[in-house]
Coordinates of C-alpha atoms in Angstrom, one line a residue:
M11 CA 3.7 43.1 -4.2
Q12 CA 0.4 41.8 -5.5
S13 CA -1.5 43.3 -2.6
L14 CA 0.2 46.6 -3.3
S15 CA -0.9 46.5 -6.9
V16 CA -4.5 45.7 -5.8
R17 CA -4.5 48.7 -3.4
L18 CA -3.1 51.0 -6.1
T19 CA -5.7 49.8 -8.6
I20 CA -8.5 50.5 -6.1
A21 CA -7.0 53.9 -5.4
I22 CA -6.8 54.7 -9.2
L23 CA -10.4 53.5 -9.7
L24 CA -11.7 55.6 -6.8
V25 CA -9.9 58.8 -8.1
V26 CA -11.4 58.1 -11.6
V27 CA -14.9 57.6 -10.1
V28 CA -14.7 60.9 -8.2
R29 CA -13.9 62.7 -11.5
L30 CA -16.7 60.8 -13.4
I31 CA -19.3 61.7 -10.8
S32 CA -18.2 65.3 -10.9
L33 CA -18.8 65.7 -14.6
G34 CA -22.4 66.6 -14.2
A35 CA -22.2 68.2 -10.8
Y36 CA -21.5 71.8 -11.9
P37 CA -22.5 74.0 -14.9
L38 CA -20.6 74.8 -18.0
M39 CA -18.6 77.9 -16.9
D40 CA -17.8 81.0 -18.9
T41 CA -16.0 81.5 -21.0
T42 CA -14.2 78.4 -22.3
E43 CA -16.4 75.5 -21.3
A44 CA -19.7 77.3 -22.1
R45 CA -18.3 78.4 -25.5
Y46 CA -17.3 74.9 -26.6
G47 CA -20.5 73.5 -25.1
E48 CA -22.6 75.9 -27.2
M49 CA -20.6 75.2 -30.3
A50 CA -21.2 71.5 -29.8
R51 CA -24.9 72.1 -29.3
I52 CA -25.1 74.2 -32.4
M53 CA -23.3 71.5 -34.4
V54 CA -25.9 68.9 -33.4
D55 CA -28.7 71.4 -33.9
T56 CA -27.7 72.4 -37.4
G57 CA -26.2 69.1 -38.6
N58 CA -23.2 71.0 -39.9
W59 CA -20.3 68.7 -38.8
L60 CA -17.8 70.4 -41.1
T61 CA -17.5 73.9 -39.6
P62 CA -17.7 74.6 -35.9
Q63 CA -19.8 77.7 -35.4
F64 CA -19.2 80.5 -32.9
D65 CA -22.9 81.4 -33.3
Y66 CA -25.5 80.4 -35.8
G67 CA -24.0 81.2 -39.2
V68 CA -20.7 82.5 -37.7
P69 CA -17.8 80.1 -38.4
F70 CA -15.3 79.5 -35.6
W71 CA -11.8 79.8 -36.9
G72 CA -9.9 79.7 -33.6
K73 CA -9.4 76.0 -33.4
P74 CA -9.8 72.9 -35.5
P75 CA -13.0 70.8 -34.9
M76 CA -11.9 67.8 -32.9
Q77 CA -13.0 69.0 -29.4
T78 CA -16.4 70.1 -30.9
W79 CA -16.7 66.9 -32.8
V80 CA -16.2 64.6 -29.8
S81 CA -18.6 66.6 -27.5
A82 CA -21.2 66.9 -30.3
F83 CA -21.0 63.2 -31.0
S84 CA -21.5 62.3 -27.4
G85 CA -24.3 64.8 -27.0
N86 CA -26.0 63.6 -30.1
L87 CA -25.6 59.9 -29.1
F88 CA -26.8 60.4 -25.5
S89 CA -28.0 63.9 -24.4
I90 CA -26.9 67.5 -24.6
N91 CA -25.9 68.1 -21.0
E92 CA -22.9 68.9 -18.9
F93 CA -22.1 65.2 -18.2
F94 CA -22.1 63.9 -21.8
L95 CA -20.4 67.0 -23.3
R96 CA -17.5 66.5 -20.8
L97 CA -17.4 62.7 -21.0
P98 CA -15.2 62.4 -24.2
H99 CA -12.6 64.6 -22.5
L100 CA -12.5 62.3 -19.5
I101 CA -12.2 59.3 -21.9
S102 CA -9.2 61.1 -23.6
G103 CA -7.6 61.5 -20.2
L104 CA -8.1 57.8 -19.5
L105 CA -6.5 56.8 -22.8
T106 CA -3.5 58.9 -21.9
L107 CA -3.3 57.1 -18.5
A108 CA -3.4 53.8 -20.3
I109 CA -0.6 54.7 -22.6
V110 CA 1.5 56.0 -19.7
G111 CA 0.9 52.7 -17.9
Y112 CA 1.9 50.7 -20.9
V113 CA 5.1 52.8 -21.4
A114 CA 6.0 52.4 -17.7
K115 CA 5.6 48.6 -17.9
R116 CA 7.8 48.4 -21.0
K117 CA 10.5 50.5 -19.2
G118 CA 10.4 48.4 -16.1
I119 CA 8.9 51.0 -13.7
S120 CA 5.6 50.7 -11.9
P121 CA 2.7 51.3 -14.2
Y122 CA 0.4 51.7 -11.2
L123 CA 2.5 54.5 -9.6
S124 CA 2.9 56.2 -13.0
I125 CA -0.9 56.2 -13.6
L126 CA -1.6 57.4 -10.1
T127 CA 1.0 60.2 -10.3
L128 CA -0.4 61.5 -13.6
L129 CA -4.0 61.1 -12.5
T130 CA -3.4 63.1 -9.3
T131 CA -1.6 66.0 -11.0
V132 CA -3.9 69.0 -10.6
G133 CA -3.9 70.2 -14.2
F134 CA -4.4 66.8 -15.7
Y135 CA -7.2 65.8 -13.3
I136 CA -9.1 69.0 -14.0
A137 CA -8.5 68.9 -17.8
S138 CA -9.7 65.3 -17.9
G139 CA -13.3 66.0 -18.0
A140 CA -13.2 69.7 -18.8
L141 CA -14.7 71.0 -22.0
M142 CA -11.4 72.3 -23.5
T143 CA -8.9 71.2 -26.1
D144 CA -6.1 70.4 -23.6
S145 CA -6.9 66.8 -22.7
L146 CA -7.2 65.8 -26.3
L147 CA -3.9 67.6 -27.2
A148 CA -2.2 65.9 -24.3
L149 CA -3.4 62.5 -25.7
A150 CA -2.2 63.3 -29.2
M151 CA 1.2 64.5 -27.9
T152 CA 1.6 61.4 -25.8
I153 CA 0.8 59.1 -28.8
S154 CA 3.3 61.0 -30.9
M155 CA 6.1 61.1 -28.4
V156 CA 5.7 57.5 -27.4
G157 CA 5.5 56.4 -31.0
F158 CA 8.7 58.3 -31.8
Y159 CA 10.6 56.9 -28.8
F160 CA 9.8 53.3 -29.4
A161 CA 10.4 53.7 -33.2
W162 CA 13.8 55.1 -32.3
E163 CA 14.8 52.6 -29.7
G164 CA 13.4 49.6 -31.4
H165 CA 13.8 50.5 -35.1
D166 CA 10.0 49.9 -35.2
K167 CA 8.3 51.6 -38.1
N168 CA 4.8 50.7 -36.9
S169 CA 5.5 52.7 -33.7
A170 CA 6.7 55.6 -35.9
Y171 CA 3.5 55.5 -37.9
L172 CA 1.5 55.5 -34.7
G173 CA 3.4 58.6 -33.7
F174 CA 2.6 60.3 -37.0
A175 CA -1.0 59.4 -36.6
G176 CA -0.9 61.2 -33.3
I177 CA 0.5 64.3 -35.2
G178 CA -2.4 64.0 -37.6
F179 CA -5.0 64.0 -34.9
G180 CA -3.1 66.8 -33.1
L181 CA -3.5 68.9 -36.3
L182 CA -7.2 68.4 -35.9
I183 CA -7.2 69.3 -32.2
K184 CA -5.1 72.4 -32.0
G185 CA -3.2 72.7 -35.3
P186 CA 0.5 73.0 -36.2
V187 CA 1.5 73.7 -32.6
I188 CA 1.8 69.9 -32.0
I189 CA 4.6 69.7 -34.6
V190 CA 6.4 72.6 -32.9
L191 CA 6.1 71.0 -29.4
I192 CA 7.4 67.7 -30.7
G193 CA 10.3 69.4 -32.4
I194 CA 11.3 71.3 -29.3
A195 CA 11.4 68.1 -27.4
V196 CA 12.9 65.7 -30.0
V197 CA 15.6 67.9 -31.7
P198 CA 17.6 68.8 -28.5
W199 CA 17.2 65.2 -27.3
I200 CA 18.8 63.9 -30.5
I201 CA 21.6 66.4 -30.5
T202 CA 22.4 65.9 -26.7
N203 CA 22.5 62.2 -26.9
Y204 CA 23.9 61.5 -30.4
G205 CA 25.5 64.7 -31.6
L206 CA 24.3 66.9 -34.5
L207 CA 25.5 65.0 -37.5
E208 CA 25.2 61.4 -36.1
G209 CA 21.8 62.3 -34.6
F210 CA 20.3 63.4 -37.8
R211 CA 21.8 60.5 -39.7
Q212 CA 20.1 58.2 -37.3
F213 CA 16.9 60.2 -37.5
W214 CA 16.7 59.7 -41.3
R215 CA 17.5 56.0 -40.9
R216 CA 15.1 55.2 -38.1
I217 CA 12.1 57.5 -38.8
P218 CA 10.1 57.2 -42.0
I219 CA 9.7 61.0 -42.2
F220 CA 8.1 61.4 -45.6
S221 CA 5.6 58.5 -45.5
G222 CA 4.9 59.4 -41.8
L223 CA 4.1 63.0 -42.7
A224 CA 2.0 61.8 -45.6
L225 CA 0.0 59.7 -43.1
A226 CA -0.4 62.8 -40.8
L227 CA -1.6 64.8 -43.8
I228 CA -4.0 62.1 -45.0
I229 CA -5.7 62.3 -41.5
S230 CA -5.8 66.1 -41.2
A231 CA -5.5 67.9 -44.6
P232 CA -8.9 67.0 -46.0
W233 CA -10.7 68.9 -43.2
Y234 CA -8.4 71.9 -43.6
L235 CA -9.1 72.1 -47.4
L236 CA -12.8 71.6 -47.0
A237 CA -12.9 74.2 -44.2
E238 CA -11.1 76.8 -46.3
Q239 CA -13.5 76.1 -49.2
A240 CA -16.5 76.4 -47.0
T241 CA -15.3 79.6 -45.2
P242 CA -12.6 81.4 -47.2
G243 CA -10.0 83.2 -45.0
F244 CA -9.9 80.4 -42.4
L245 CA -6.3 79.3 -43.2
D246 CA -4.9 82.8 -43.1
Y247 CA -6.5 83.6 -39.7
F248 CA -5.7 80.2 -38.2
I249 CA -2.2 79.7 -39.3
I250 CA -0.9 83.3 -39.1
G251 CA -3.2 84.8 -36.5
E252 CA -3.6 82.0 -34.1
H253 CA -0.1 80.5 -34.5
W254 CA 2.0 83.6 -34.8
S255 CA 0.4 86.8 -33.8
R256 CA -1.3 85.3 -30.7
F257 CA 2.0 84.4 -29.1
T258 CA 4.3 87.0 -30.4
V259 CA 2.1 90.1 -30.0
S260 CA 1.1 90.9 -26.4
G261 CA -2.5 91.9 -26.1
W262 CA -3.1 90.8 -29.7
E263 CA -6.1 92.7 -31.0
G264 CA -6.8 90.4 -34.0
D265 CA -8.6 87.8 -31.8
L266 CA -12.1 87.4 -33.3
Y267 CA -13.5 85.4 -30.4
G268 CA -12.4 87.2 -27.2
S269 CA -9.7 89.2 -25.6
A270 CA -6.1 88.3 -25.8
H271 CA -4.1 87.7 -22.6
D272 CA -1.1 89.8 -21.8
E273 CA 1.1 88.0 -19.3
I274 CA 4.7 88.8 -18.3
K275 CA 7.2 86.8 -20.3
G276 CA 8.2 83.6 -18.6
T277 CA 4.9 83.3 -16.7
I278 CA 4.4 79.9 -18.2
W279 CA 6.9 78.4 -15.8
W280 CA 4.9 79.6 -12.8
Y281 CA 1.8 78.2 -14.5
W282 CA 3.6 74.8 -14.7
L283 CA 4.6 74.9 -11.1
Y284 CA 1.0 74.9 -9.8
T285 CA -0.7 73.2 -12.8
A286 CA 1.6 70.2 -12.3
F287 CA 1.3 70.4 -8.5
P288 CA 2.1 68.4 -6.4
W289 CA 4.5 66.6 -8.6
S290 CA 6.2 69.6 -10.0
L291 CA 7.9 70.0 -6.6
F292 CA 9.2 66.5 -6.8
A293 CA 10.6 67.1 -10.3
V294 CA 12.5 70.0 -9.0
Y295 CA 13.7 67.9 -6.0
L296 CA 14.9 65.1 -8.4
L297 CA 16.9 67.6 -10.4
V298 CA 18.5 69.5 -7.5
N299 CA 19.3 66.4 -5.4
Q300 CA 22.7 65.4 -6.5
S301 CA 22.4 61.7 -5.6
K302 CA 19.0 61.3 -7.3
R303 CA 20.2 63.2 -10.4
K304 CA 23.3 60.9 -10.7
Q305 CA 21.2 57.8 -10.3
M306 CA 18.8 58.9 -13.1
F307 CA 21.6 59.8 -15.5
K308 CA 24.2 57.2 -14.4
D309 CA 24.6 55.4 -17.7
K310 CA 23.7 55.8 -21.4
V311 CA 20.4 53.9 -21.2
N312 CA 19.1 55.8 -18.2
R313 CA 20.4 59.1 -19.5
R314 CA 18.7 58.7 -22.9
W315 CA 15.4 57.7 -21.3
N316 CA 15.2 60.3 -18.6
S317 CA 16.5 63.1 -20.8
F318 CA 13.8 62.2 -23.3
L319 CA 11.2 62.6 -20.6
L320 CA 12.8 65.9 -19.4
F321 CA 12.8 67.5 -22.8
W322 CA 9.2 66.4 -23.3
V323 CA 8.2 67.9 -19.9
I324 CA 9.7 71.3 -20.7
S325 CA 8.8 71.6 -24.3
P326 CA 5.5 73.6 -23.7
M327 CA 7.3 76.0 -21.3
V328 CA 10.2 76.5 -23.8
L329 CA 7.7 77.3 -26.6
F330 CA 5.7 79.8 -24.5
T331 CA 8.5 81.4 -22.4
F332 CA 8.5 84.5 -24.6
A333 CA 4.7 84.5 -25.2
G334 CA 2.5 86.9 -23.4
N335 CA -0.8 85.4 -24.6
I336 CA -0.9 82.2 -22.6
L337 CA -3.2 80.1 -20.4
Q338 CA -2.4 77.7 -17.5
M339 CA -3.3 74.6 -19.4
Y340 CA -0.8 75.2 -22.1
V341 CA 1.7 73.2 -20.0
L342 CA -0.5 70.0 -20.2
P343 CA 1.1 68.3 -23.2
G344 CA 4.3 67.7 -21.1
I345 CA 2.5 66.4 -17.9
P346 CA 2.3 62.7 -19.0
A347 CA 6.1 62.7 -19.3
L348 CA 6.4 64.3 -15.8
A349 CA 4.6 61.3 -14.3
L350 CA 7.0 58.9 -15.9
F351 CA 10.0 61.1 -14.9
I352 CA 8.8 61.2 -11.2
V353 CA 8.4 57.4 -11.0
S354 CA 11.7 56.8 -12.8
G355 CA 13.4 58.9 -10.3
M356 CA 11.6 57.8 -7.1
Q357 CA 11.2 54.1 -8.0
T358 CA 9.0 53.5 -4.9
F359 CA 6.7 55.8 -3.0
R360 CA 6.8 56.5 0.8
R361 CA 3.9 57.5 2.9
L362 CA 4.4 61.2 2.0
E363 CA 4.0 60.5 -1.7
Y364 CA 0.8 58.4 -1.1
L365 CA -0.6 61.3 1.0
L366 CA 0.1 63.7 -1.8
C367 CA -1.8 61.5 -4.3
S368 CA -4.9 62.2 -2.2
I369 CA -4.6 65.9 -2.4
T370 CA -5.9 66.5 -5.9
P371 CA -9.1 64.3 -5.9
I372 CA -10.0 65.5 -2.4
A373 CA -9.5 69.1 -3.4
V374 CA -11.6 68.7 -6.5
L375 CA -14.4 67.0 -4.5
A376 CA -14.3 69.7 -1.8
L377 CA -14.4 72.4 -4.5
I378 CA -17.5 70.9 -6.1
T379 CA -19.3 70.4 -2.8
A380 CA -18.2 73.2 -0.5
A381 CA -17.5 75.8 -3.2
S382 CA -20.5 74.9 -5.5
P383 CA -21.9 78.5 -5.3
L384 CA -18.6 79.9 -6.5
L385 CA -18.8 77.6 -9.6
Y386 CA -22.3 78.6 -10.3
E387 CA -21.3 82.3 -10.2
K388 CA -19.2 81.6 -13.3
S389 CA -22.3 80.5 -15.2
D390 CA -25.7 82.0 -15.9
T391 CA -27.5 78.7 -15.6
A392 CA -29.3 79.7 -12.4
L393 CA -31.0 82.6 -14.2
F394 CA -32.9 80.3 -16.5
E395 CA -33.9 77.4 -14.2
N396 CA -37.5 78.4 -13.9
I397 CA -38.3 80.3 -17.1
D398 CA -40.9 79.7 -19.8
K399 CA -38.8 78.1 -22.5
S400 CA -41.1 79.4 -25.2
M401 CA -40.4 83.1 -24.4
P402 CA -37.5 85.0 -26.1
V403 CA -34.5 86.0 -24.0
Y404 CA -32.4 89.2 -24.4
Y405 CA -29.3 90.4 -22.8
E406 CA -28.7 94.1 -22.3
G407 CA -25.5 93.7 -24.3
K408 CA -23.7 90.7 -25.7
P409 CA -25.0 87.4 -24.3
T410 CA -22.7 85.2 -22.3
F411 CA -21.8 81.8 -23.7
S412 CA -23.5 80.1 -20.8
G413 CA -26.5 82.3 -21.4
R414 CA -26.7 81.1 -25.0
Y415 CA -26.1 77.5 -24.0
Y416 CA -28.7 77.3 -21.2
T417 CA -31.3 79.0 -23.4
S418 CA -30.6 76.6 -26.3
G419 CA -29.3 79.5 -28.4
K420 CA -32.3 81.8 -27.8
A421 CA -30.4 84.5 -25.9
L422 CA -29.9 87.6 -28.1
N423 CA -28.4 91.0 -27.8
L424 CA -31.2 93.4 -26.9
N425 CA -29.5 96.3 -28.8
D426 CA -29.7 94.4 -32.0
H427 CA -33.4 93.6 -31.7
K428 CA -35.1 96.7 -30.1
D429 CA -37.3 97.3 -33.2
E430 CA -38.7 93.8 -33.1
L431 CA -39.5 93.3 -29.4
V432 CA -42.9 91.7 -28.8
P433 CA -43.8 91.2 -25.2
P434 CA -43.7 89.1 -23.1
Y435 CA -39.9 88.4 -23.0
Y436 CA -37.0 88.1 -20.6
V437 CA -34.2 90.6 -20.2
V438 CA -30.9 89.9 -18.5
V439 CA -29.4 93.1 -17.1
S440 CA -26.1 93.8 -15.3
K441 CA -26.4 94.6 -11.6
S442 CA -23.3 96.8 -11.6
R443 CA -24.5 98.8 -14.6
M444 CA -27.9 99.4 -13.2
V445 CA -26.5 100.6 -9.8
A446 CA -23.9 102.8 -11.4
T447 CA -26.4 104.6 -13.7
N448 CA -29.2 104.6 -11.1
K449 CA -31.7 103.0 -13.5
N450 CA -35.0 101.3 -12.9
I451 CA -36.7 98.9 -15.2
S452 CA -40.5 99.5 -15.2
G453 CA -43.1 97.1 -16.4
C454 CA -40.9 94.2 -15.6
N455 CA -41.0 91.6 -12.9
Y456 CA -38.1 90.1 -11.1
V457 CA -37.4 86.4 -11.9
S458 CA -33.9 85.5 -10.7
E459 CA -30.4 86.7 -10.2
N460 CA -26.8 85.7 -9.7
R461 CA -23.8 87.7 -8.5
K462 CA -23.5 89.7 -11.7
R463 CA -26.9 89.7 -13.4
I464 CA -30.6 90.0 -12.9
L465 CA -33.3 88.3 -15.0
V466 CA -36.6 90.1 -15.4
E467 CA -39.8 89.3 -17.3
C468 CA -41.2 92.2 -19.2
L469 CA -44.5 93.1 -20.7
G470 CA -42.7 96.1 -22.2
I471 CA -39.5 97.8 -21.3
S472 CA -38.6 101.4 -20.4
I473 CA -35.6 102.5 -18.5
S474 CA -35.7 105.6 -16.4
S475 CA -33.4 107.3 -13.9
E476 CA -36.1 108.3 -11.4
S477 CA -35.3 105.7 -8.8
S478 CA -32.8 103.0 -7.9
T479 CA -33.3 99.5 -9.2
S480 CA -36.0 97.8 -7.3
F481 CA -38.4 94.9 -7.9

């Protein structure tokens, strides 16, 4: 048994090391990573740690500041680059793994298998180290749900306050959605296992709801009040727009920071199937296999534990089933519970399960090495590798987030600055637009290109339709 634990520990460390090495191996990609990377860079550059900025002087109301804070702190402490901007998000993933391992040990199931299962889930592995809000939200959700469960089972108010602290941090990560997710998981679980009246009587007896919510507000409310004071209108946009219109109005046009997604209702379940791969398939197997299902729900103790995990797993999908404006990583807050559910049901792993554990890290490593050119195509970093940093950079249109980040915020919209152009300067032009309009840029020299864009150095710029684009 000890030798198995050693082997599993080595396997876990190897998988973590692969992800750690990968953090700086590819550029910040448009649009999400590059956007948050640029916001963190601006926060460090301006010293404005209160209000995340979409651009210099433009407040970002789409999310609370936590993901910008942690990346900016890391960048300010070490260096503004891909590795250190992503590092806090890997750390948040590792903290989630540690909590899952602790819970597994307390519940008498293998902490090593629980950690390895979670770590090798595709969505979790990618998000742990990606410049997004999702890894942090999964951590806050895990803290909150674990705190609630141990407070309920052990009548432990300290665990309850830990859970409410998780809610407070969740409010600073993605806002009130964490309360909704917890409610969707906890309320059905209470009613199913204790009945409506008895369940809520026990809830008021075991959970310090008022003092707990006060703690959550002490953690989060000061920032919300200061943010509204600094940029009036924030609360209306964030609470109503981002938490109601975004999910109830398909193709919502009120998004200030991009285009809304318009997916078919129920798509979130398909997202879960491949974001939680390969373990989503095992979860389905455990539920449809009669003997496994009976074993997991055979008595009151097992039924309460496994139903708690199951409600936690599906809470994001329940919330977003009727939403059209969704992303794949919205399922992530339930993934830690999936790992515990799998190990609770499987108990031990066979050769097949161990082989599946290797799929995710190998696939990520292969993607970074073999498909590196594809990753670079989602970023404009290659355009600016050999430029004169002192020269201004213009985009023929709105600059990409990666363009802004990799020029340290110098990339500007050419159309907004035509009257103040002083050569020499760089211009980024769209390949497809130039070919479609049969335009040629004269007085400019070719510098670099990627799949979508060309960078030229200009002494002056004039665009004519006399010939095809050539350099």
